mmCIF file with all atom_site columns, C-alpha atoms in Angstrom:
data_model
loop_
_atom_site.group_PDB
_atom_site.id
_atom_site.type_symbol
_atom_site.label_atom_id
_atom_site.label_alt_id
_atom_site.label_comp_id
_atom_site.label_asym_id
_atom_site.label_entity_id
_atom_site.label_seq_id
_atom_site.pdbx_PDB_ins_code
_atom_site.Cartn_x
_atom_site.Cartn_y
_atom_site.Cartn_z
_atom_site.occupancy
_atom_site.B_iso_or_equiv
_atom_site.pdbx_formal_charge
_atom_site.auth_seq_id
_atom_site.auth_comp_id
_atom_site.auth_asym_id
_atom_site.auth_atom_id
_atom_site.pdbx_PDB_model_num
ATOM 1   C CA . MET A 1 1   ? -35.727 227.107 140.576 1.00 83.00 ? 1162 MET A CA 1
ATOM 2   C CA . ALA A 1 2   ? -32.941 229.090 141.661 1.00 88.00 ? 1163 ALA A CA 1
ATOM 3   C CA . THR A 1 3   ? -31.121 226.373 142.853 1.00 92.00 ? 1164 THR A CA 1
ATOM 4   C CA . ILE A 1 4   ? -30.616 224.789 140.403 1.00 93.00 ? 1165 ILE A CA 1
ATOM 5   C CA . LEU A 1 5   ? -29.273 227.906 137.904 1.00 91.00 ? 1166 LEU A CA 1
ATOM 6   C CA . PHE A 1 6   ? -26.865 227.645 140.708 1.00 95.00 ? 1167 PHE A CA 1
ATOM 7   C CA . LEU A 1 7   ? -25.709 224.218 140.475 1.00 94.00 ? 1168 LEU A CA 1
ATOM 8   C CA . ILE A 1 8   ? -25.377 225.181 136.854 1.00 92.00 ? 1169 ILE A CA 1
ATOM 9   C CA . TYR A 1 9   ? -23.897 227.608 137.449 1.00 93.00 ? 1170 TYR A CA 1
ATOM 10  C CA . LEU A 1 10  ? -21.188 226.257 140.104 1.00 96.00 ? 1171 LEU A CA 1
ATOM 11  C CA . ALA A 1 11  ? -19.838 223.637 137.949 1.00 93.00 ? 1172 ALA A CA 1
ATOM 12  C CA . LEU A 1 12  ? -19.424 226.091 135.011 1.00 90.00 ? 1173 LEU A CA 1
ATOM 13  C CA . LEU A 1 13  ? -17.038 227.949 137.262 1.00 94.00 ? 1174 LEU A CA 1
ATOM 14  C CA . VAL A 1 14  ? -15.710 224.828 138.604 1.00 93.00 ? 1175 VAL A CA 1
ATOM 15  C CA . TRP A 1 15  ? -15.028 223.957 135.036 1.00 88.00 ? 1176 TRP A CA 1
ATOM 16  C CA . ILE A 1 16  ? -13.909 226.793 133.934 1.00 89.00 ? 1177 ILE A CA 1
ATOM 17  C CA . ILE A 1 17  ? -11.439 227.917 136.395 1.00 91.00 ? 1178 ILE A CA 1
ATOM 18  C CA . LEU A 1 18  ? -9.802  224.105 137.205 1.00 87.00 ? 1179 LEU A CA 1
ATOM 19  C CA . PHE A 1 19  ? -10.393 223.013 133.996 1.00 83.00 ? 1180 PHE A CA 1
ATOM 20  C CA . LYS A 1 20  ? -9.870  225.842 131.637 1.00 78.00 ? 1181 LYS A CA 1
ATOM 21  C CA . LEU A 1 21  ? -12.748 224.771 129.616 1.00 72.00 ? 1182 LEU A CA 1
ATOM 22  C CA . GLN A 1 22  ? -10.848 221.390 128.411 1.00 73.00 ? 1183 GLN A CA 1
ATOM 23  C CA . PHE A 1 23  ? -13.043 218.340 127.511 1.00 69.00 ? 1184 PHE A CA 1
ATOM 24  C CA . SER A 1 24  ? -10.067 215.818 128.894 1.00 70.00 ? 1185 SER A CA 1
ATOM 25  C CA . ILE A 1 25  ? -7.870  216.371 131.718 1.00 71.00 ? 1186 ILE A CA 1
ATOM 26  C CA . SER A 1 26  ? -5.500  215.292 129.558 1.00 72.00 ? 1187 SER A CA 1
ATOM 27  C CA . ASP A 1 27  ? -5.192  218.368 128.196 1.00 73.00 ? 1188 ASP A CA 1
ATOM 28  C CA . LEU A 1 28  ? -5.108  220.367 130.693 1.00 72.00 ? 1189 LEU A CA 1
ATOM 29  C CA . ASP A 1 29  ? -1.534  222.144 131.739 1.00 77.00 ? 1190 ASP A CA 1
ATOM 30  C CA . LYS A 1 30  ? 0.885   221.041 134.126 1.00 82.00 ? 1191 LYS A CA 1
ATOM 31  C CA . VAL A 1 31  ? 1.116   224.171 136.515 1.00 79.00 ? 1192 VAL A CA 1
ATOM 32  C CA . ARG A 1 32  ? 1.903   224.598 140.113 1.00 84.00 ? 1193 ARG A CA 1
ATOM 33  C CA . SER A 1 33  ? 2.951   228.584 140.780 1.00 84.00 ? 1194 SER A CA 1
ATOM 34  C CA . ILE A 1 34  ? 1.589   230.900 143.733 1.00 89.00 ? 1195 ILE A CA 1
ATOM 35  C CA . ASN A 1 35  ? 1.832   234.321 143.918 1.00 88.00 ? 1196 ASN A CA 1
ATOM 36  C CA . LEU A 1 36  ? 0.506   236.701 146.733 1.00 87.00 ? 1197 LEU A CA 1
ATOM 37  C CA . ILE A 1 37  ? 1.542   239.762 145.258 1.00 86.00 ? 1198 ILE A CA 1
ATOM 38  C CA . PRO A 1 38  ? -1.772  241.745 144.428 1.00 86.00 ? 1199 PRO A CA 1
ATOM 39  C CA . PHE A 1 39  ? -1.721  242.541 140.587 1.00 84.00 ? 1200 PHE A CA 1
ATOM 40  C CA . HIS A 1 40  ? 2.312   241.759 140.410 1.00 79.00 ? 1201 HIS A CA 1
ATOM 41  C CA . TYR A 1 41  ? 2.153   239.325 136.598 1.00 72.00 ? 1202 TYR A CA 1
ATOM 42  C CA . ASP A 1 42  ? 5.279   238.460 134.522 1.00 69.00 ? 1203 ASP A CA 1
ATOM 43  C CA . LYS A 1 43  ? 6.979   240.770 132.056 1.00 65.00 ? 1204 LYS A CA 1
ATOM 44  C CA . GLU A 1 44  ? 6.827   238.555 129.074 1.00 61.00 ? 1205 GLU A CA 1
ATOM 45  C CA . VAL A 1 45  ? 2.854   238.371 128.986 1.00 59.00 ? 1206 VAL A CA 1
ATOM 46  C CA . GLY A 1 46  ? 1.516   242.011 127.708 1.00 57.00 ? 1207 GLY A CA 1
ATOM 47  C CA . ALA A 1 47  ? -0.675  244.557 129.637 1.00 58.00 ? 1208 ALA A CA 1
ATOM 48  C CA . ALA A 1 48  ? -3.960  243.675 127.729 1.00 60.00 ? 1209 ALA A CA 1
ATOM 49  C CA . PHE A 1 49  ? -3.287  240.147 129.034 1.00 62.00 ? 1210 PHE A CA 1
ATOM 50  C CA . HIS A 1 50  ? -3.629  241.050 132.490 1.00 74.00 ? 1211 HIS A CA 1
ATOM 51  C CA . LEU A 1 51  ? -6.003  243.408 131.809 1.00 85.00 ? 1212 LEU A CA 1
ATOM 52  C CA . THR A 1 52  ? -8.421  241.123 129.950 1.00 88.00 ? 1213 THR A CA 1
ATOM 53  C CA . GLU A 1 53  ? -7.764  238.322 132.628 1.00 88.00 ? 1214 GLU A CA 1
ATOM 54  C CA . VAL A 1 54  ? -8.817  240.743 136.154 1.00 91.00 ? 1215 VAL A CA 1
ATOM 55  C CA . LEU A 1 55  ? -11.664 241.568 133.961 1.00 94.00 ? 1216 LEU A CA 1
ATOM 56  C CA . GLU A 1 56  ? -12.844 237.985 133.170 1.00 93.00 ? 1217 GLU A CA 1
ATOM 57  C CA . ASN A 1 57  ? -12.389 236.867 136.956 1.00 94.00 ? 1218 ASN A CA 1
ATOM 58  C CA . PHE A 1 58  ? -14.553 240.173 138.270 1.00 95.00 ? 1219 PHE A CA 1
ATOM 59  C CA . LEU A 1 59  ? -17.358 239.105 135.857 1.00 95.00 ? 1220 LEU A CA 1
ATOM 60  C CA . ILE A 1 60  ? -17.519 235.495 136.234 1.00 95.00 ? 1221 ILE A CA 1
ATOM 61  C CA . PHE A 1 61  ? -17.876 236.271 140.771 1.00 97.00 ? 1222 PHE A CA 1
ATOM 62  C CA . VAL A 1 62  ? -20.929 238.435 140.007 1.00 96.00 ? 1223 VAL A CA 1
ATOM 63  C CA . PRO A 1 63  ? -23.144 235.774 139.437 1.00 95.00 ? 1224 PRO A CA 1
ATOM 64  C CA . MET A 1 64  ? -22.951 234.240 142.371 1.00 97.00 ? 1225 MET A CA 1
ATOM 65  C CA . GLY A 1 65  ? -23.584 237.915 144.239 1.00 97.00 ? 1226 GLY A CA 1
ATOM 66  C CA . ILE A 1 66  ? -26.835 237.378 142.372 1.00 96.00 ? 1227 ILE A CA 1
ATOM 67  C CA . TYR A 1 67  ? -27.760 233.772 143.346 1.00 96.00 ? 1228 TYR A CA 1
ATOM 68  C CA . LEU A 1 68  ? -26.748 234.473 147.533 1.00 97.00 ? 1229 LEU A CA 1
ATOM 69  C CA . GLN A 1 69  ? -28.480 237.106 147.568 1.00 96.00 ? 1230 GLN A CA 1
ATOM 70  C CA . MET A 1 70  ? -31.716 234.912 145.891 1.00 95.00 ? 1231 MET A CA 1
ATOM 71  C CA . LEU A 1 71  ? -31.558 231.939 147.942 1.00 96.00 ? 1232 LEU A CA 1
ATOM 72  C CA . LEU A 1 72  ? -29.962 233.683 150.717 1.00 97.00 ? 1233 LEU A CA 1
ATOM 73  C CA . PRO A 1 73  ? -32.199 236.743 151.765 1.00 94.00 ? 1234 PRO A CA 1
ATOM 74  C CA . ARG A 1 74  ? -32.381 236.547 154.889 1.00 95.00 ? 1235 ARG A CA 1
ATOM 75  C CA . THR A 1 75  ? -28.105 236.285 155.369 1.00 98.00 ? 1236 THR A CA 1
ATOM 76  C CA . LYS A 1 76  ? -26.279 238.931 156.569 1.00 98.00 ? 1237 LYS A CA 1
ATOM 77  C CA . LEU A 1 77  ? -23.627 240.333 154.409 1.00 97.00 ? 1238 LEU A CA 1
ATOM 78  C CA . TYR A 1 78  ? -20.525 239.202 155.912 1.00 98.00 ? 1239 TYR A CA 1
ATOM 79  C CA . VAL A 1 79  ? -21.596 235.572 156.014 1.00 98.00 ? 1240 VAL A CA 1
ATOM 80  C CA . LYS A 1 80  ? -22.396 236.173 151.841 1.00 98.00 ? 1241 LYS A CA 1
ATOM 81  C CA . PHE A 1 81  ? -18.335 237.666 151.833 1.00 98.00 ? 1242 PHE A CA 1
ATOM 82  C CA . MET A 1 82  ? -17.144 235.484 153.030 1.00 99.00 ? 1243 MET A CA 1
ATOM 83  C CA . LEU A 1 83  ? -18.600 232.871 151.177 1.00 98.00 ? 1244 LEU A CA 1
ATOM 84  C CA . ILE A 1 84  ? -17.608 234.422 147.665 1.00 99.00 ? 1245 ILE A CA 1
ATOM 85  C CA . ALA A 1 85  ? -14.110 234.999 149.663 1.00 99.00 ? 1246 ALA A CA 1
ATOM 86  C CA . GLY A 1 86  ? -14.088 231.147 150.396 1.00 98.00 ? 1247 GLY A CA 1
ATOM 87  C CA . THR A 1 87  ? -15.305 229.823 147.166 1.00 98.00 ? 1248 THR A CA 1
ATOM 88  C CA . SER A 1 88  ? -12.609 231.978 145.694 1.00 98.00 ? 1249 SER A CA 1
ATOM 89  C CA . PHE A 1 89  ? -10.018 230.513 147.821 1.00 98.00 ? 1250 PHE A CA 1
ATOM 90  C CA . LEU A 1 90  ? -10.990 227.225 147.683 1.00 98.00 ? 1251 LEU A CA 1
ATOM 91  C CA . LEU A 1 91  ? -11.304 226.932 143.851 1.00 97.00 ? 1252 LEU A CA 1
ATOM 92  C CA . GLU A 1 92  ? -7.433  228.824 144.085 1.00 96.00 ? 1253 GLU A CA 1
ATOM 93  C CA . THR A 1 93  ? -6.043  226.411 146.298 1.00 96.00 ? 1254 THR A CA 1
ATOM 94  C CA . MET A 1 94  ? -7.505  223.138 144.221 1.00 94.00 ? 1255 MET A CA 1
ATOM 95  C CA . GLN A 1 95  ? -5.816  224.532 141.295 1.00 92.00 ? 1256 GLN A CA 1
ATOM 96  C CA . TYR A 1 96  ? -2.166  224.752 143.289 1.00 93.00 ? 1257 TYR A CA 1
ATOM 97  C CA . ILE A 1 97  ? -3.104  221.330 144.422 1.00 91.00 ? 1258 ILE A CA 1
ATOM 98  C CA . LEU A 1 98  ? -4.596  219.709 141.418 1.00 89.00 ? 1259 LEU A CA 1
ATOM 99  C CA . ALA A 1 99  ? -1.219  221.352 139.178 1.00 87.00 ? 1260 ALA A CA 1
ATOM 100 C CA . VAL A 1 100 ? -3.272  222.812 136.874 1.00 86.00 ? 1261 VAL A CA 1
ATOM 101 C CA . GLY A 1 101 ? -2.956  226.781 137.031 1.00 83.00 ? 1262 GLY A CA 1
ATOM 102 C CA . ARG A 1 102 ? -1.373  229.717 138.201 1.00 87.00 ? 1263 ARG A CA 1
ATOM 103 C CA . SER A 1 103 ? -3.065  230.191 142.348 1.00 91.00 ? 1264 SER A CA 1
ATOM 104 C CA . ASP A 1 104 ? -3.253  234.645 142.721 1.00 93.00 ? 1265 ASP A CA 1
ATOM 105 C CA . ILE A 1 105 ? -4.045  236.454 144.689 1.00 95.00 ? 1266 ILE A CA 1
ATOM 106 C CA . THR A 1 106 ? -5.375  238.787 142.393 1.00 94.00 ? 1267 THR A CA 1
ATOM 107 C CA . ASP A 1 107 ? -7.923  236.236 141.081 1.00 95.00 ? 1268 ASP A CA 1
ATOM 108 C CA . VAL A 1 108 ? -9.300  236.162 144.946 1.00 98.00 ? 1269 VAL A CA 1
ATOM 109 C CA . LEU A 1 109 ? -9.508  239.844 145.363 1.00 97.00 ? 1270 LEU A CA 1
ATOM 110 C CA . THR A 1 110 ? -10.890 240.329 141.555 1.00 97.00 ? 1271 THR A CA 1
ATOM 111 C CA . ASN A 1 111 ? -13.531 237.346 142.013 1.00 98.00 ? 1272 ASN A CA 1
ATOM 112 C CA . THR A 1 112 ? -14.832 238.694 145.479 1.00 98.00 ? 1273 THR A CA 1
ATOM 113 C CA . ALA A 1 113 ? -15.115 242.167 144.684 1.00 98.00 ? 1274 ALA A CA 1
ATOM 114 C CA . GLY A 1 114 ? -17.315 240.693 141.413 1.00 98.00 ? 1275 GLY A CA 1
ATOM 115 C CA . GLY A 1 115 ? -18.879 238.560 143.682 1.00 98.00 ? 1276 GLY A CA 1
ATOM 116 C CA . LEU A 1 116 ? -19.561 241.534 146.107 1.00 98.00 ? 1277 LEU A CA 1
ATOM 117 C CA . LEU A 1 117 ? -21.053 243.416 142.965 1.00 98.00 ? 1278 LEU A CA 1
ATOM 118 C CA . GLY A 1 118 ? -23.379 241.165 142.443 1.00 96.00 ? 1279 GLY A CA 1
ATOM 119 C CA . LEU A 1 119 ? -25.226 241.103 145.824 1.00 97.00 ? 1280 LEU A CA 1
ATOM 120 C CA . ALA A 1 120 ? -24.788 245.087 145.060 1.00 97.00 ? 1281 ALA A CA 1
ATOM 121 C CA . VAL A 1 121 ? -26.823 244.698 141.926 1.00 96.00 ? 1282 VAL A CA 1
ATOM 122 C CA . TYR A 1 122 ? -29.222 242.023 143.632 1.00 96.00 ? 1283 TYR A CA 1
ATOM 123 C CA . SER A 1 123 ? -30.251 245.025 145.779 1.00 96.00 ? 1284 SER A CA 1
ATOM 124 C CA . MET A 1 124 ? -30.398 247.501 143.485 1.00 96.00 ? 1285 MET A CA 1
ATOM 125 C CA . ALA A 1 125 ? -32.878 245.580 140.927 1.00 95.00 ? 1286 ALA A CA 1
ATOM 126 C CA . ALA A 1 126 ? -35.031 244.177 144.164 1.00 95.00 ? 1287 ALA A CA 1
ATOM 127 C CA . ARG A 1 127 ? -35.202 247.705 145.508 1.00 95.00 ? 1288 ARG A CA 1
ATOM 128 C CA . LEU A 1 128 ? -36.596 249.887 141.996 1.00 95.00 ? 1289 LEU A CA 1
ATOM 129 C CA . ILE A 1 129 ? -38.439 246.859 141.471 1.00 94.00 ? 1290 ILE A CA 1
ATOM 130 C CA . GLY A 1 130 ? -39.616 247.157 145.114 1.00 92.00 ? 1291 GLY A CA 1
ATOM 131 C CA . ASN A 1 131 ? -40.165 243.637 145.485 1.00 89.00 ? 1292 ASN A CA 1
ATOM 132 C CA . ARG A 1 132 ? -37.797 240.180 145.978 1.00 90.00 ? 1293 ARG A CA 1
ATOM 133 C CA . ILE A 1 133 ? -40.194 237.825 144.608 1.00 91.00 ? 1294 ILE A CA 1
ATOM 134 C CA . LYS A 1 134 ? -40.284 239.874 141.576 1.00 93.00 ? 1295 LYS A CA 1
ATOM 135 C CA . ALA A 1 135 ? -36.815 240.388 141.072 1.00 92.00 ? 1296 ALA A CA 1
ATOM 136 C CA . ASN A 1 136 ? -35.618 236.548 141.900 1.00 92.00 ? 1297 ASN A CA 1
ATOM 137 C CA . ARG A 1 137 ? -38.143 235.775 139.006 1.00 93.00 ? 1298 ARG A CA 1
ATOM 138 C CA . LEU A 1 138 ? -36.806 238.307 136.859 1.00 93.00 ? 1299 LEU A CA 1
ATOM 139 C CA . PHE A 1 139 ? -33.089 237.090 138.064 1.00 93.00 ? 1300 PHE A CA 1
ATOM 140 C CA . SER A 1 140 ? -33.928 233.750 137.123 1.00 92.00 ? 1301 SER A CA 1
ATOM 141 C CA . ILE A 1 141 ? -35.192 234.556 133.931 1.00 93.00 ? 1302 ILE A CA 1
ATOM 142 C CA . LEU A 1 142 ? -31.813 235.773 132.742 1.00 92.00 ? 1303 LEU A CA 1
ATOM 143 C CA . ALA A 1 143 ? -30.290 233.184 133.925 1.00 90.00 ? 1304 ALA A CA 1
ATOM 144 C CA . GLY A 1 144 ? -32.524 230.412 132.472 1.00 88.00 ? 1305 GLY A CA 1
ATOM 145 C CA . ILE A 1 145 ? -32.187 232.956 129.279 1.00 92.00 ? 1306 ILE A CA 1
ATOM 146 C CA . VAL A 1 146 ? -27.733 232.646 130.366 1.00 88.00 ? 1307 VAL A CA 1
ATOM 147 C CA . SER A 1 147 ? -27.593 228.627 130.901 1.00 86.00 ? 1308 SER A CA 1
ATOM 148 C CA . VAL A 1 148 ? -29.508 227.786 128.342 1.00 88.00 ? 1309 VAL A CA 1
ATOM 149 C CA . VAL A 1 149 ? -27.317 230.124 125.843 1.00 90.00 ? 1310 VAL A CA 1
ATOM 150 C CA . VAL A 1 150 ? -24.091 228.617 127.284 1.00 84.00 ? 1311 VAL A CA 1
ATOM 151 C CA . ILE A 1 151 ? -25.169 224.931 127.271 1.00 84.00 ? 1312 ILE A CA 1
ATOM 152 C CA . GLY A 1 152 ? -25.596 225.101 122.744 1.00 88.00 ? 1313 GLY A CA 1
ATOM 153 C CA . LEU A 1 153 ? -22.251 226.124 122.294 1.00 86.00 ? 1314 LEU A CA 1
ATOM 154 C CA . LEU A 1 154 ? -20.609 224.058 124.672 1.00 80.00 ? 1315 LEU A CA 1
ATOM 155 C CA . GLY A 1 155 ? -22.686 220.725 123.529 1.00 81.00 ? 1316 GLY A CA 1
ATOM 156 C CA . PHE A 1 156 ? -21.753 222.129 120.368 1.00 87.00 ? 1317 PHE A CA 1
ATOM 157 C CA . LEU A 1 157 ? -17.932 223.053 121.463 1.00 78.00 ? 1318 LEU A CA 1
ATOM 158 C CA . LEU A 1 158 ? -18.154 218.885 122.030 1.00 75.00 ? 1319 LEU A CA 1
ATOM 159 C CA . PHE A 1 159 ? -19.391 218.317 118.714 1.00 80.00 ? 1320 PHE A CA 1
ATOM 160 C CA . ALA A 1 160 ? -17.320 220.174 117.044 1.00 80.00 ? 1321 ALA A CA 1
ATOM 161 C CA . ASN A 1 161 ? -14.384 219.200 118.534 1.00 71.00 ? 1322 ASN A CA 1
ATOM 162 C CA . ARG A 1 162 ? -15.118 215.479 118.868 1.00 67.00 ? 1323 ARG A CA 1
#
């Protein structure tokens, strides 16, 4: 169950980051830029927008950390860290290659921090519950509920945007 939910999460992650929630590739802006200075932003866009973007980038990777703890319980922390950072880096690189977004080191940093928080959240929950199997069941149920809600909302958006 967790593997299927993780694959759904990864598909949604790609759709959100690379395809910007668009249903048609032709609707995507053709943008290609790189920012290698952490937390450096254009002055034209307000600070509230940047704070929101940082928070969203942080939160979107929290589930990845949780899933990695569930699916790879015996894997070393540094390997999980590399999987999280590598996934974020790959998505940022693909944005540049496909010219569908601004590749930004801040995104890699905040995505990675979110994934690390997910690792910690799962570890704390498993410790509080006292059992990894029960923790996996709890997170699978929560992920299942969230997945149904998100897929339902996406279905509604597809129907509404016909």
